[in-house]
Every structure is written in C-alpha cells, then in structure tokens.
Amino acid sequence: MSFEWQVITNNFSFLMGGLLTTFQLAIIAISGGLALGILVGMARLSSIKPIYYPATLFVNLMRTQPLILVIFWFYFLIPIVLGNPIDAFTSAAIAFIIFEASYFAEIIRAGIQSISKGQVEAAYSTGFTYWQAMRYFIIPQALKNMLPSLITQGVVVFQDTSLAYVIGLREFLRSANVVDAREMRSVELYLFVGFVYFMICFSMSRICKRMELKKGAA
Amino acid sequence: MIEIMNVSKWFGDLKVLDNVNETINKGQVVVICGPSGSGKSTLLKSLNGLEPFQEGDIRVDGISLIDPKTNFIKLRQKMGMVFQRFELYPHLKVIENITIAPIKVLNQSKTKANKKAMELLERVGIPEQANKYPGNLSGGQQQRVAIARALAMEPDIMLFDEPTSALDPEMIKEVLDVMVDLAKSGMTMVVVTHEMGFAKEVADEIIFMDEGRIIERGTDRTFFENPESDRAKDFLSKILI
Amino acid sequence: MLNYDFKWSILWEEPYGGWILEGVATTLKLGALCCLFSFILGVIIGTLRITNYKPLRIFAEAYTEFFRDIPLLVQLFFWYFAVPSLMPETMRVWVYQEIPNFEFWVVVVGLSLYSSSRMAEQIRAGINSISPDQFNAALSTGFSHYQAYRYVIIPLAVRLVIPPLTTETLTVFKNTALAMTVGVLETTFMSQQVEAYTFHGLEATTAACVIYMIITLIVVGTMNWIEKMLAVPGLIIRKGANS
C-alpha cells in the first residue's frame, strides 16, 4: 500500500479554501452563539416568568436535537420565511448561532450562579443597580471563571462546523471529500483532515488545561 | 505484639519514615502524635501492610511483613483499622457494613454475623441505626459504626488514624468514650490523635513524631508535664491552650 | 408562512410514514449497540487511565485525546472511505460482499470508539472521586483486592457514574444522526428521503425533530429509573464528575 501525499500538495489551496470557510463559519458561530447565549443564560436566571420559561424551553428543546437535523431544519425554514432561496453558508451560520447559543447559555448560567451571593450583595451595598452590578462585577468575574468551559465549547463548535457538509457547504471536510471523489485518495486526504483538526483542537485544549492550572494555583 | 525495627520509607526523594523503632506489647495503648506530615499516618498504615516500606522490618505477633510468604489477608483479619473520614461503604446499610467482612471473609452465616453486629452496635451505643444508610447518620455515629465494623472481625489489635479529626466538636466525646471503653477492656491499640485528654486517660505510652522520626517517648505524665525535646515543647504549646 | 403549501399529511401517507418508522427502528438499534460497545470500551479505557502501569496509562490518555480532538464526522468518513482502501484486496471484497449493511457496521465501529473515549472520561472521574481510604478500609477488614473491588469499589463507582453517563447515552443517540452521511437509513436520512420525494422538507424534518425529542425522553426516563433503583439515601451522587 503506497501513500501518495502529492494529492494534498496538489490540491492544497483548494483544501485550505475549505479550511478558511471552516474558520469563518466557526468564528461567526462562536461569537453569535456566545452573544445570544449570554442573553439566554441570563434569561434562565430571571425571576420573571415570561422571560424564564421561553428561555428554559428553548435550551431544553435544543438539547434533544442532533445538530445535523437542526442544520437541515433551518435550511428548509429560512427560505420559507424569507420567500427567497438562501446560500448554504448563511443558513448554516444561523443554525449554528441558534443551536450553540443553547450550550453557551448553560455555561453562562452556571458561571453566573457560581459567583457567590456575598459578591452580589457587596456590589449592591455600594449603591449599584442590578444592571450595573451585572455589568461591572458579576459578568466580568463570571467570564473569567467560565473561560476554560467557553474555550472547550468553542473547540466543539469548531468541530461541529464539519456538519455543514450536509447542506453542501464547501468547508474543510467537504473540500477533502470533493478531492477524494476526483482522485480516489481517501486515506491520505482524511488522515490530513484529521491531522489538521487534531493539531488545532489539541493545542486549544492544552491552552485550556494550562489556564485551569493557573486558576487552581491562584 | 508489634515490633517495628529500623523502618524507613521514601516517597520518591522524600523520606517519610526515618529509622523508626518501637515495640508495642499486648494490651498496651500507644498514642502517636505530632505535626502534620510527620509520618504518623504512614507509620500506622505500614503496621497492617497498607503502606509498604523500603527498609527495616515490622513483626506482628512474630509474622514479618517483609516476608514474601506473609498472608496479608490473614494478618489484616487480626488488625482492625478506623479511619479519619470513617470510610463506611455508602451503598450498604449500617448493619451490612459491619457484617459484610465476617460473611465474605470468615464465611460466617448471615444470622451469626447479624447477631454479632447487633451486639457491637449496642456496645457502641447505636443499635437503632442498624437499618439506616451511612449517609443518614451524623459523623459521630458513622465513626462508631466504623469502630463496630472493625471489631466485627474480632481483631487482636486496633489501629486508629485520627479518628476524631473530622468530627464536629460536640461529637468527639461519644467516639472517645467508645475508645476509652475499648482500651479499658484490654484491647491493644495504636492511636494517631491530637486528643490529649484521651491520651492522658488511657495511654500507656505516648510517641511524638516529627519528619518521619520518633523524637520523644513518654508516659502521659512525663510527656505532657516535662517534654524533653524542643520540638515536642513547641508542638504541645500549640495544641494545648 | 408565505408561498409555502404545508402538507403534514405526507407524514402518515404510505410509503413515507413507513420509511420514517423504519428509520426510527434503525436509529434505536444503532444507538443501543453503540451505547453497549462504548460503555464496555469506556470501562476498560477508564480503568486503564488510573492504573499505575505507565505505558497503559499513556496509551489510554492518548486514546481519549485523539478521539475528542477530531470531529466525529471526519472519523466516520475515515472508517467508511479510507479504511477499506487500506485493507488487502481479498478482505475488502469480503467486507463489501459478505457483510450486509456495511455502512451500518462502519458507524457502529466509528461511533462506539468515539463515544467510548468520552465515557472513559466520565468513568475515570467517577472512580477517582472515590477516596483511596475506601479501598484501604475494605482491605483492613481482611478483604482481598478482588473482594474490595467487587463489594465496595465497583458498586460505588457504578452509582457515581450513572448521572454523567445518562448525558453521554443521549449524545450517542443524537450522534447516530451522522450515520446518514454514509447512507445508513436512520431517522434523519429517512426524513431527507421523504423531502427528496415530496419536496416538503420542513414537515419531514420537523417530524424527525419530534422523534428525537421522544427518544430523548425515553432515554432520560430509563436512565433516571435506573438511577432511582440504585440510589442510596444520603449518597451525594451528583458529585463533581465534570471533565
């Protein structure tokens, strides 16, 4: 069995184009998901019933669904709502933002809840309103505590982008798949894809571990 | 009877036991005290083979712990141990905690084991807790069950590893009372503890350890009133207010 | 909404309804098999990770890191497309011809390996949360190593590990949806099959969503029932088994 690694070098720019799409989708998904997730996470902590219940329903609903199905669902829904067809990237981006928001929301919720009541009371006692306390004390501290979990979830999102394959998005995996269909060198190609993903995700998880150790020592 | 002869133990580069020598006779109550990290728990756990050691020998009733032919299972049947955090089996009821070893190791019948267990629970003062789970008991009650569990195997020697250190103050007395009662009944006991009141009441010998070495030995009178070494004086001044 | 003609009746018209039900059966079979294999593998790898024997421990750590840093879909593609090319000619022919539902078994292998690394993490965390003195206490009453494991450590570990494994089991069932990409006729695949034939993608996909919701409820309900059966009053099961 001989390996022909030129298939990778020959198609390198094509494959890297796919990787770029992966990164773009991941960045949009993570930032959008985090932003929406903060809102949903805070809604989950609210004592106002009309805010708490929809947020809780949303989060619990998303947790029952495979992401791949949610991608399909938005792919069909959005054109119906907008009346126009939509490209795979936008459809995937929307699906990811909404889906991943539910996971980010839970991390945020746990992070905010982990800030002791004493801290909150200290903030109030110096005259801050709820929103000011949140903005200047609670959320910054909570974010610092949550950082390892957030990064881990970011890595998960990065890997999840490969699922956009199913609606034809030319991300990293699909580019490899396209080349494979043409050149029939699946071993080299998928080993390469796996290797690149591994390198990126492994480094991020190492950074995470180092952060947790520093946090523990502090 | 326990003979500890020139025992040394290393954890990597750290020497945790340094040439320890001691003899404990039948019926004696020996209290080991000292600052944390002095090796007291390690020494205790090496007596029943839970902690191996690199140098020296320990003989329990003539049986050498470094003899490769030694049957540790048989040895441990003769030595009961009580731990700082009780270590009851949370998934078993109190009575099952006590009977499981006699049934599985000594092949006793369930009826016989249960009967003995109830007697032991009476002896430690909590027969009514027999069918509860450890999670429902207070710390003091759990530790008393732990003592009963150790006694169920009818040991000749009882080892105690800081038995009251994890207890709330109001529960320490109930456990110490059981231990005093046990001492007065003639049990050979080796107790790692800071409870000097207990030591004063029943200890035949008090050993002070620091950095893996036995620094000083004494009886309750000599040790508390006239400690010889500076380290012992320092330690006592910190724990006896 | 706008110019879309909703037709929910396709879901119970033949043959579409039948396809979807077939898909559900496949999902359940695939999920159950993968849960079983990944649990067994997870126990093995999980215990290897705590063992004192360094080479085995490093192997187990590498195993866990490897499977969690590569997307599941990439792994499935590797098993489905790449591995057959690595096989010698005769073996490959045998695999394609003699094994019915080759793609089903490829997913069983791929998903079980992937999930086993995650379960190994949970199991390791559970076993680690048992204090070493628990083991010492058992030994001190004269138990052999085997007896200590059998009567104390393992029953305890099982109870500690069930809650996180509930989440993992759910994840396995959700991950079976990826099997559609290699042609396994499970729920998601069938929903898209219905879409291809009827062009009513939203209805078909929504049906699949409802099905996964029901599967979730059943799995969670079952695991909660198991947890209740094993529960011991006062045992704080929901300890920090976070990985």
XYZ file of C-alpha atoms in Angstrom:
702
model
C 0.000 0.000 0.000
C 1.703 3.164 -1.105
C 0.796 6.602 0.084
C 0.607 9.408 -2.431
C 0.796 12.562 -0.432
C 1.008 14.772 -3.516
C -2.758 14.674 -3.634
C -2.615 17.040 -0.712
C 0.077 19.318 -2.053
C -1.540 19.399 -5.482
C -4.870 20.457 -4.080
C -3.513 22.425 -1.203
C -5.071 25.791 -2.000
C -8.445 24.164 -2.587
C -8.271 22.370 0.739
C -7.104 25.497 2.507
C -10.032 27.339 0.981
C -12.258 24.841 2.706
C -10.372 25.317 5.969
C -10.846 29.053 5.647
C -14.589 28.571 5.277
C -14.499 26.380 8.345
C -12.777 29.107 10.321
C -15.168 31.760 9.072
C -18.193 29.717 9.988
C -16.700 28.839 13.357
C -15.919 32.435 14.237
C -19.396 33.607 13.319
C -20.978 30.686 15.150
C -18.926 31.231 18.287
C -19.365 34.993 18.506
C -23.036 34.904 17.576
C -23.684 31.893 19.763
C -21.910 33.474 22.703
C -23.757 36.772 22.347
C -27.131 35.091 22.096
C -26.056 32.622 24.756
C -25.374 35.395 27.259
C -28.884 36.725 26.764
C -30.476 33.305 27.045
C -28.277 32.395 30.017
C -29.352 35.491 31.874
C -32.950 34.886 30.942
C -32.593 31.459 32.537
C -31.677 33.184 35.779
C -34.514 35.643 35.637
C -37.361 35.510 38.098
C -39.737 36.996 35.544
C -41.782 34.053 34.373
C -42.442 35.207 30.760
C -38.665 35.524 30.323
C -37.601 32.410 32.213
C -39.948 29.870 30.653
C -39.287 30.510 26.950
C -35.529 30.521 27.601
C -35.723 27.250 29.505
C -37.928 25.712 26.867
C -35.507 26.787 24.174
C -32.468 25.347 25.912
C -34.127 22.046 26.750
C -35.508 21.710 23.267
C -32.140 22.242 21.606
C -30.545 19.635 23.838
C -32.828 16.947 22.467
C -31.854 17.621 18.868
C -28.902 16.415 16.835
C -27.172 19.423 15.324
C -27.248 17.866 11.884
C -31.034 17.865 11.965
C -31.172 21.470 13.146
C -28.983 22.432 10.198
C -31.450 20.783 7.855
C -34.399 22.352 9.601
C -33.132 25.899 9.205
C -32.111 25.142 5.649
C -35.773 24.471 4.864
C -37.293 27.043 7.158
C -35.381 30.181 6.226
C -36.313 30.284 2.521
C -39.955 29.794 3.504
C -39.806 32.669 5.946
C -37.873 34.981 3.676
C -39.559 33.916 0.487
C -36.158 33.666 -1.196
C -33.660 30.834 -1.515
C -30.606 31.169 0.687
C -26.979 30.104 0.433
C -25.602 27.290 2.494
C -23.187 29.446 4.485
C -25.807 31.875 5.776
C -28.236 29.101 6.540
C -25.566 27.168 8.404
C -24.443 30.287 10.272
C -27.954 30.965 11.526
C -28.491 27.349 12.530
C -25.189 27.263 14.391
C -25.717 30.547 16.194
C -29.103 29.477 17.474
C -28.078 25.912 18.345
C -24.779 26.711 20.022
C -26.410 29.589 21.916
C -28.262 26.995 23.988
C -24.981 25.380 25.053
C -23.257 28.685 25.712
C -26.299 29.750 27.705
C -25.845 26.867 30.124
C -22.163 27.652 30.605
C -23.010 31.298 31.242
C -25.793 30.408 33.627
C -23.535 28.127 35.641
C -20.803 30.738 35.586
C -23.020 33.495 36.921
C -24.500 31.207 39.537
C -21.022 30.351 40.712
C -20.431 33.920 41.798
C -21.195 33.869 45.458
C -24.115 35.765 46.821
C -21.747 37.707 49.019
C -20.197 39.311 45.980
C -23.570 40.375 44.658
C -24.579 41.835 47.981
C -21.273 43.677 48.209
C -21.927 45.253 44.831
C -25.460 46.310 45.770
C -24.367 47.715 49.075
C -22.106 50.201 47.320
C -25.136 51.567 45.503
C -25.056 49.834 42.121
C -28.255 48.865 40.357
C -28.836 45.295 39.204
C -27.623 46.029 35.696
C -24.586 47.938 36.860
C -23.660 45.183 39.279
C -24.012 42.671 36.484
C -22.016 44.691 34.026
C -19.121 45.796 36.167
C -18.757 42.975 38.689
C -20.658 39.803 38.093
C -20.248 39.249 34.386
C -16.519 40.041 34.175
C -15.778 37.720 37.081
C -18.063 35.033 35.801
C -16.462 35.228 32.366
C -13.048 34.659 33.904
C -14.306 31.550 35.706
C -16.055 30.273 32.640
C -13.196 30.812 30.259
C -11.994 27.178 30.165
C -15.529 25.889 29.563
C -16.114 28.542 26.929
C -12.948 27.618 25.108
C -13.840 23.936 25.264
C -17.243 24.724 23.805
C -15.524 26.827 21.139
C -13.476 23.793 20.170
C -16.695 21.785 19.992
C -18.241 24.401 17.686
C -15.151 24.351 15.520
C -15.522 20.591 15.105
C -19.276 20.870 14.609
C -18.806 23.058 11.535
C -17.926 19.901 9.658
C -21.618 19.024 9.836
C -22.449 21.850 7.437
C -21.224 19.291 4.921
C -24.759 18.006 4.661
C -26.163 21.142 3.098
C -23.330 21.272 0.623
C -21.218 23.941 2.286
C -17.674 23.736 0.942
C -15.973 23.644 4.316
C -12.787 21.720 5.100
C -14.237 18.215 5.206
C -16.295 18.641 2.087
C -13.335 20.012 0.170
C -11.431 16.881 1.065
C -14.442 14.842 0.026
C -14.584 16.624 -3.335
C -10.910 15.953 -3.978
C -11.395 12.337 -2.921
C -14.184 11.869 -5.421
C -11.834 13.059 -8.130
C -8.554 11.483 -7.088
C -9.639 8.443 -5.041
C -7.008 9.014 -2.362
C -9.239 8.840 0.665
C -6.631 7.582 3.136
C -4.217 10.457 2.608
C -6.963 13.047 2.456
C -8.879 12.035 5.562
C -5.688 11.470 7.514
C -4.716 15.015 6.556
C -8.086 16.421 7.586
C -7.949 14.511 10.858
C -4.406 15.683 11.470
C -5.224 19.356 10.909
C -8.290 19.198 13.160
C -6.296 17.341 15.779
C -3.489 19.888 15.789
C -5.863 22.809 16.159
C -8.143 21.247 18.765
C -5.332 19.662 20.749
C -3.460 22.964 21.055
C -6.618 24.708 22.215
C -7.273 22.050 24.811
C -3.695 22.349 26.087
C -4.145 26.105 26.437
C -7.338 25.391 28.327
C -5.597 22.977 30.694
C -2.835 25.484 31.353
C -5.457 28.103 32.146
C -7.209 25.790 34.570
C -3.950 25.003 36.323
C -3.164 28.686 36.676
C -6.627 29.310 38.019
C -6.203 26.488 40.505
C -2.879 27.822 41.690
C -4.271 31.328 42.071
C 2.599 -7.633 69.929
C 4.154 -5.395 67.320
C 7.850 -4.905 66.743
C 8.932 -2.063 64.482
C 12.594 -2.395 63.574
C 14.613 0.240 61.721
C 11.795 1.073 59.384
C 12.428 3.685 56.695
C 10.193 4.684 53.798
C 10.665 7.035 50.883
C 8.110 8.615 48.551
C 10.451 9.326 45.661
C 13.111 11.522 47.216
C 11.132 12.377 50.308
C 11.947 10.298 53.363
C 8.662 9.906 55.171
C 9.766 7.392 57.781
C 13.271 7.624 59.163
C 14.668 4.621 61.023
C 11.659 4.096 63.252
C 11.986 1.666 66.136
C 9.255 0.736 68.564
C 7.748 -2.181 70.416
C 4.098 -2.366 71.298
C 3.071 -5.016 73.780
C -0.191 -6.849 74.072
C -2.811 -4.838 75.873
C -0.901 -1.592 75.540
C -2.458 1.613 74.317
C 0.047 3.681 72.363
C -0.758 7.208 71.204
C 1.201 8.716 68.325
C 1.123 12.485 67.980
C 2.981 15.122 66.053
C 2.569 17.843 63.424
C 1.047 17.104 60.007
C 3.379 15.430 57.620
C 5.352 13.851 60.439
C 4.653 10.360 59.131
C 2.235 9.252 61.842
C -0.473 8.011 59.468
C 2.101 6.409 57.219
C 3.583 4.550 60.160
C 0.153 3.394 61.271
C -0.749 2.161 57.796
C 2.525 0.296 57.457
C 1.585 -1.787 60.502
C -1.112 -3.652 58.589
C 0.640 -3.642 55.280
C -1.402 -0.895 53.628
C 1.777 1.136 53.193
C 4.839 -0.782 52.060
C 8.259 0.354 53.245
C 11.717 0.039 51.761
C 13.922 -0.600 54.777
C 13.594 -2.420 58.042
C 11.018 -4.890 59.281
C 7.800 -4.956 61.186
C 6.704 -8.077 63.013
C 3.149 -8.580 64.151
C 2.901 -11.499 66.593
C 6.078 -12.850 65.093
C 4.930 -12.587 61.481
C 7.294 -10.473 59.427
C 5.695 -8.044 57.000
C 8.607 -8.203 54.610
C 8.435 -11.973 54.305
C 7.141 -12.621 50.784
C 5.181 -15.587 52.074
C 3.178 -13.499 54.528
C -0.549 -13.745 54.014
C -1.688 -10.160 54.427
C -5.325 -11.114 54.293
C -4.964 -13.331 57.337
C -2.839 -10.703 59.015
C -5.384 -7.951 58.492
C -8.124 -10.090 59.939
C -6.292 -9.741 63.233
C -5.912 -5.988 62.939
C -8.841 -3.629 62.802
C -8.495 -0.096 61.479
C -10.552 3.056 61.917
C -10.070 5.958 59.524
C -10.286 9.709 59.865
C -13.156 10.011 57.417
C -14.962 6.916 58.696
C -14.960 5.299 55.224
C -18.190 3.447 55.673
C -19.487 1.849 52.489
C -22.219 4.296 51.459
C -24.177 1.836 49.365
C -24.635 -0.637 52.237
C -26.797 -0.297 55.319
C -25.096 0.166 58.663
C -25.583 -3.439 59.638
C -24.411 -4.657 56.255
C -21.270 -2.551 56.621
C -20.492 -4.494 59.758
C -21.452 -7.952 58.557
C -20.040 -7.984 55.050
C -16.452 -8.844 56.026
C -17.349 -11.622 58.510
C -19.652 -13.122 55.917
C -17.357 -12.877 52.912
C -14.002 -13.366 54.577
C -14.743 -15.569 57.602
C -17.625 -17.387 55.917
C -19.905 -16.767 58.850
C -23.584 -17.359 58.394
C -25.758 -14.318 57.967
C -27.615 -14.964 61.207
C -24.455 -15.280 63.227
C -22.946 -12.186 61.656
C -26.114 -10.164 62.212
C -26.312 -11.212 65.836
C -22.712 -10.203 66.456
C -23.247 -6.944 64.581
C -26.223 -6.009 66.746
C -24.173 -6.749 69.865
C -21.449 -4.471 68.606
C -23.912 -1.731 67.757
C -25.235 -1.978 71.307
C -21.724 -1.749 72.598
C -21.048 1.468 70.688
C -24.440 2.824 71.629
C -26.441 2.977 68.394
C -28.375 -0.271 67.854
C -31.358 1.644 66.481
C -29.376 2.788 63.422
C -28.846 -0.719 62.127
C -31.034 -0.436 59.059
C -30.117 3.070 58.061
C -27.610 4.080 55.438
C -24.374 5.836 56.418
C -25.457 8.991 54.623
C -28.250 9.413 57.153
C -26.002 9.258 60.184
C -24.067 12.005 61.902
C -20.267 11.936 61.827
C -20.020 10.672 65.364
C -22.480 7.880 64.664
C -20.657 6.919 61.481
C -17.344 6.670 63.280
C -18.886 4.475 65.948
C -20.217 2.205 63.228
C -16.718 2.170 61.746
C -15.354 1.008 65.088
C -18.024 -1.687 65.281
C -17.155 -2.745 61.736
C -13.507 -3.142 62.669
C -14.394 -5.048 65.854
C -16.629 -7.456 63.933
C -13.591 -9.329 62.711
C -12.509 -9.895 66.356
C -9.084 -8.365 65.934
C -6.255 -8.557 68.450
C -5.029 -5.080 67.586
C -6.976 -1.924 66.749
C -5.408 0.896 64.744
C -6.931 4.380 64.784
C -5.943 7.055 62.267
C -7.000 10.421 63.692
C -10.468 9.073 64.449
C -11.910 12.346 65.738
C -10.189 14.894 63.479
C -13.081 15.060 61.034
C -15.777 15.371 63.677
C -17.681 18.370 64.890
C -16.640 19.152 68.470
C -19.869 18.001 70.080
C -19.475 14.520 68.616
C -15.870 13.894 69.625
C -16.778 12.755 73.121
C -19.119 9.965 72.044
C -16.370 8.413 69.921
C -13.647 8.867 72.528
C -15.913 7.229 75.121
C -16.136 4.127 72.941
C -12.375 4.123 72.504
C -11.732 4.518 76.242
C -14.131 1.667 76.893
C -12.265 -0.449 74.374
C -8.903 0.405 75.945
C -10.134 -0.493 79.401
C -11.305 -3.865 78.128
C -7.708 -4.718 77.333
C -7.504 -4.199 73.570
C -4.098 -3.461 72.111
C -4.492 -0.070 70.459
C -2.304 2.226 68.382
C -3.955 5.613 68.081
C -2.824 8.569 65.988
C -4.576 11.526 67.539
C -4.370 15.055 68.853
C -6.851 14.342 71.617
C -4.582 14.684 74.605
C -7.423 14.130 77.038
C -7.808 10.632 75.667
C -4.059 10.109 75.869
C -3.991 11.185 79.466
C -6.772 8.828 80.394
C -5.722 5.542 78.817
C -2.389 5.799 77.031
C 0.411 3.627 78.314
C 2.886 5.316 76.057
C 2.913 8.487 74.010
C 5.130 8.775 70.968
C 5.911 12.149 69.438
C 6.928 12.093 65.776
C 8.274 14.776 63.511
C 9.682 14.497 59.974
C 9.405 10.733 59.978
C 11.331 10.209 63.198
C 10.305 9.361 66.726
C 11.567 12.375 68.609
C 10.341 11.557 72.065
C 8.566 8.897 74.051
C 6.898 9.164 77.373
C 4.049 8.272 79.578
C 1.172 10.659 79.913
C 2.751 12.195 82.942
C 6.274 12.667 81.689
C 5.391 13.755 78.194
C 2.831 16.383 78.999
C 4.445 17.811 82.054
C 8.114 17.546 81.180
C 8.626 17.283 77.443
C 12.318 16.963 76.748
C 12.780 17.977 73.146
C 12.252 21.483 71.841
C 10.060 20.266 69.046
C 7.786 18.452 71.470
C 7.596 21.532 73.633
C 6.753 23.622 70.608
C 4.084 21.191 69.426
C 2.457 20.922 72.835
C 2.396 24.670 73.281
C 0.475 24.926 70.039
C -2.160 22.315 70.774
C -2.661 22.673 74.463
C -4.104 26.049 75.059
C -45.913 31.433 6.159
C -45.734 32.833 2.679
C -45.841 30.894 -0.548
C -45.402 27.549 1.095
C -48.047 24.928 0.968
C -47.810 22.971 4.218
C -48.714 19.371 3.793
C -48.348 17.500 7.074
C -50.303 14.551 5.825
C -47.306 13.227 3.963
C -46.006 12.067 7.278
C -48.573 9.348 7.601
C -49.156 8.613 3.954
C -47.595 5.461 2.654
C -44.825 4.912 1.857
C -43.395 7.969 3.620
C -44.698 7.129 7.072
C -43.284 3.653 6.754
C -39.885 4.982 5.751
C -39.740 7.201 8.784
C -40.692 4.379 11.112
C -38.034 2.190 9.533
C -35.583 4.989 10.150
C -36.572 5.180 13.811
C -36.016 1.448 14.227
C -32.548 1.792 12.731
C -31.751 4.757 14.970
C -32.758 2.798 18.061
C -30.758 -0.271 17.012
C -27.709 1.810 16.157
C -27.946 3.808 19.377
C -28.360 0.771 21.594
C -25.454 -1.123 20.024
C -23.141 1.877 20.210
C -24.092 2.562 23.825
C -23.301 -1.011 24.751
C -19.933 -1.198 22.986
C -18.792 2.247 24.014
C -19.689 1.510 27.645
C -17.642 -1.683 27.681
C -14.717 0.012 25.958
C -15.154 3.054 28.198
C -14.852 0.949 31.347
C -11.656 -0.633 30.018
C -10.055 2.623 28.934
C -11.298 4.429 32.044
C -9.664 1.935 34.377
C -6.508 1.930 32.246
C -6.247 5.654 32.805
C -5.961 5.235 36.542
C -3.709 2.251 36.565
C -0.201 2.561 37.923
C 1.361 0.939 34.894
C 2.638 3.908 32.929
C 2.597 2.613 29.314
C -1.047 1.570 29.609
C -1.983 4.855 31.205
C -0.295 6.874 28.483
C -1.983 4.771 25.835
C -5.365 5.419 27.426
C -4.701 9.159 27.675
C -3.625 9.322 24.041
C -6.733 7.346 23.075
C -9.011 9.827 24.826
C -7.272 12.907 23.448
C -7.204 11.503 19.916
C -10.914 10.771 19.655
C -12.042 14.006 21.205
C -9.912 16.336 19.045
C -11.143 15.079 15.686
C -14.757 15.701 14.588
C -16.946 12.630 14.617
C -17.912 13.146 11.005
C -14.269 13.099 9.920
C -13.794 9.881 11.866
C -16.813 8.267 10.212
C -15.599 9.283 6.789
C -12.238 7.803 7.581
C -13.777 4.445 8.571
C -16.158 4.400 5.645
C -13.973 5.690 2.798
C -10.393 5.314 3.849
C -10.187 2.102 5.848
C -11.481 -0.205 3.102
C -8.710 1.046 0.807
C -6.196 0.071 3.454
C -7.437 -3.492 3.553
C -5.865 -6.166 1.395
C -7.877 -6.904 -1.745
C -9.442 -10.170 -0.596
C -10.517 -8.726 2.735
C -12.075 -5.703 1.089
C -14.066 -7.796 -1.337
C -15.257 -9.978 1.533
C -16.246 -6.949 3.586
C -18.246 -5.365 0.792
C -19.932 -8.570 -0.291
C -20.389 -10.644 2.821
C -21.374 -8.010 5.348
C -24.917 -6.806 4.768
C -25.368 -3.186 5.753
C -21.675 -2.457 5.660
C -22.329 1.220 6.326
C -24.352 0.391 9.458
C -21.452 -1.553 10.962
C -18.942 1.093 9.947
C -20.913 3.598 12.016
C -21.131 1.130 14.912
C -17.337 0.906 14.936
C -16.727 4.610 14.438
C -19.350 5.889 16.858
C -18.531 3.318 19.542
C -14.847 4.203 19.505
C -15.617 7.922 19.614
C -18.167 7.605 22.401
C -16.008 5.204 24.382
C -13.370 7.888 24.815
C -15.976 10.230 26.263
C -17.425 7.565 28.527
C -13.918 6.656 29.665
C -13.518 10.223 30.885
C -16.729 10.085 32.894
C -15.886 6.700 34.340
C -12.402 7.793 35.265
C -13.755 10.888 37.021
C -16.256 8.743 38.883
C -13.691 6.217 40.062
C -11.282 8.990 41.032
C -13.868 10.592 43.250
C -13.810 7.519 45.467
C -11.325 8.179 48.253
C -8.369 5.786 48.393
C -9.154 5.137 52.038
C -12.395 3.491 50.987
C -10.242 0.822 49.379
C -7.936 0.761 52.400
C -10.905 0.352 54.722
C -12.067 -2.664 52.758
C -8.591 -4.191 52.795
C -8.181 -3.536 56.507
C -11.131 -5.821 57.260
C -9.392 -8.657 55.502
C -10.824 -8.353 52.011
C -8.663 -9.441 49.118
C -8.100 -6.922 46.332
C -10.719 -8.707 44.274
C -13.261 -8.640 47.087
C -12.599 -4.966 47.770
C -13.320 -4.160 44.142
C -16.306 -6.425 43.904
C -18.166 -5.487 47.086
C -17.071 -1.890 47.625
C -15.383 -0.027 44.784
C -17.325 -1.184 41.762
C -20.837 -0.897 43.249
C -19.904 2.593 44.406
C -18.355 3.571 41.085
C -21.407 2.415 39.157
C -23.661 4.637 41.236
C -21.343 7.628 40.879
C -21.042 7.257 37.159
C -24.685 6.849 36.127
C -25.696 10.540 36.001
C -22.927 11.665 33.615
C -23.434 8.509 31.580
C -27.049 9.495 31.095
C -25.902 12.564 29.221
C -23.416 10.509 27.234
C -26.071 7.974 26.241
C -28.216 10.778 24.959
C -25.277 12.124 22.988
C -24.742 8.712 21.410
C -28.332 8.594 20.218
C -28.081 12.095 18.793
C -24.815 11.260 17.082
C -26.422 8.354 15.259
C -27.885 11.043 13.009
C -24.462 11.469 11.428
C -24.813 7.985 10.013
C -26.977 9.463 7.317
C -23.915 10.905 5.626
C -22.645 7.443 4.798
C -26.009 6.149 3.721
C -27.417 4.487 6.832
C -31.193 4.510 6.615
C -31.859 6.014 10.021
C -34.295 8.710 11.085
C -32.517 11.761 9.696
C -31.716 10.026 6.422
C -35.312 8.967 6.020
C -36.604 12.431 6.736
C -34.425 13.749 3.927
C -35.530 10.886 1.735
C -39.121 11.978 2.250
C -38.067 15.516 1.402
C -36.449 14.355 -1.797
C -39.649 12.674 -2.903
C -42.222 15.204 -1.712
C -40.304 18.498 -1.511
C -41.916 19.062 1.886
C -38.637 19.340 3.761
C -39.885 21.370 6.697
C -42.600 18.892 7.629
C -40.327 15.906 7.231
C -37.505 17.476 9.208
C -39.904 18.628 11.920
C -41.178 15.073 12.210
C -37.613 13.914 12.751
C -37.160 16.615 15.413
C -40.210 15.371 17.284
C -38.919 11.813 17.053
C -35.575 12.760 18.609
C -37.438 14.586 21.350
C -39.353 11.419 22.128
C -36.191 9.319 22.018
C -34.581 11.761 24.452
C -37.483 11.476 26.848
C -37.352 7.689 26.725
C -33.580 7.523 27.253
C -33.583 10.064 30.074
C -36.585 8.383 31.661
C -34.889 4.991 31.538
C -31.634 6.268 32.996
C -33.499 8.115 35.752
C -35.323 4.916 36.592
C -32.014 3.043 36.781
C -30.606 5.793 38.952
C -33.583 5.542 41.313
C -33.246 1.781 41.579
C -29.608 2.096 42.557
C -29.947 5.200 44.656
C -28.884 5.102 48.217
C -30.261 7.625 50.689
C -27.706 10.194 51.634
C -25.197 9.333 48.946
C -24.378 12.523 47.125
C -24.414 11.078 43.626
C -24.245 14.349 41.789
C -20.668 14.989 42.797
C -18.341 16.904 40.582
C -17.896 14.322 37.896
C -17.124 17.078 35.405
C -14.472 16.517 32.811
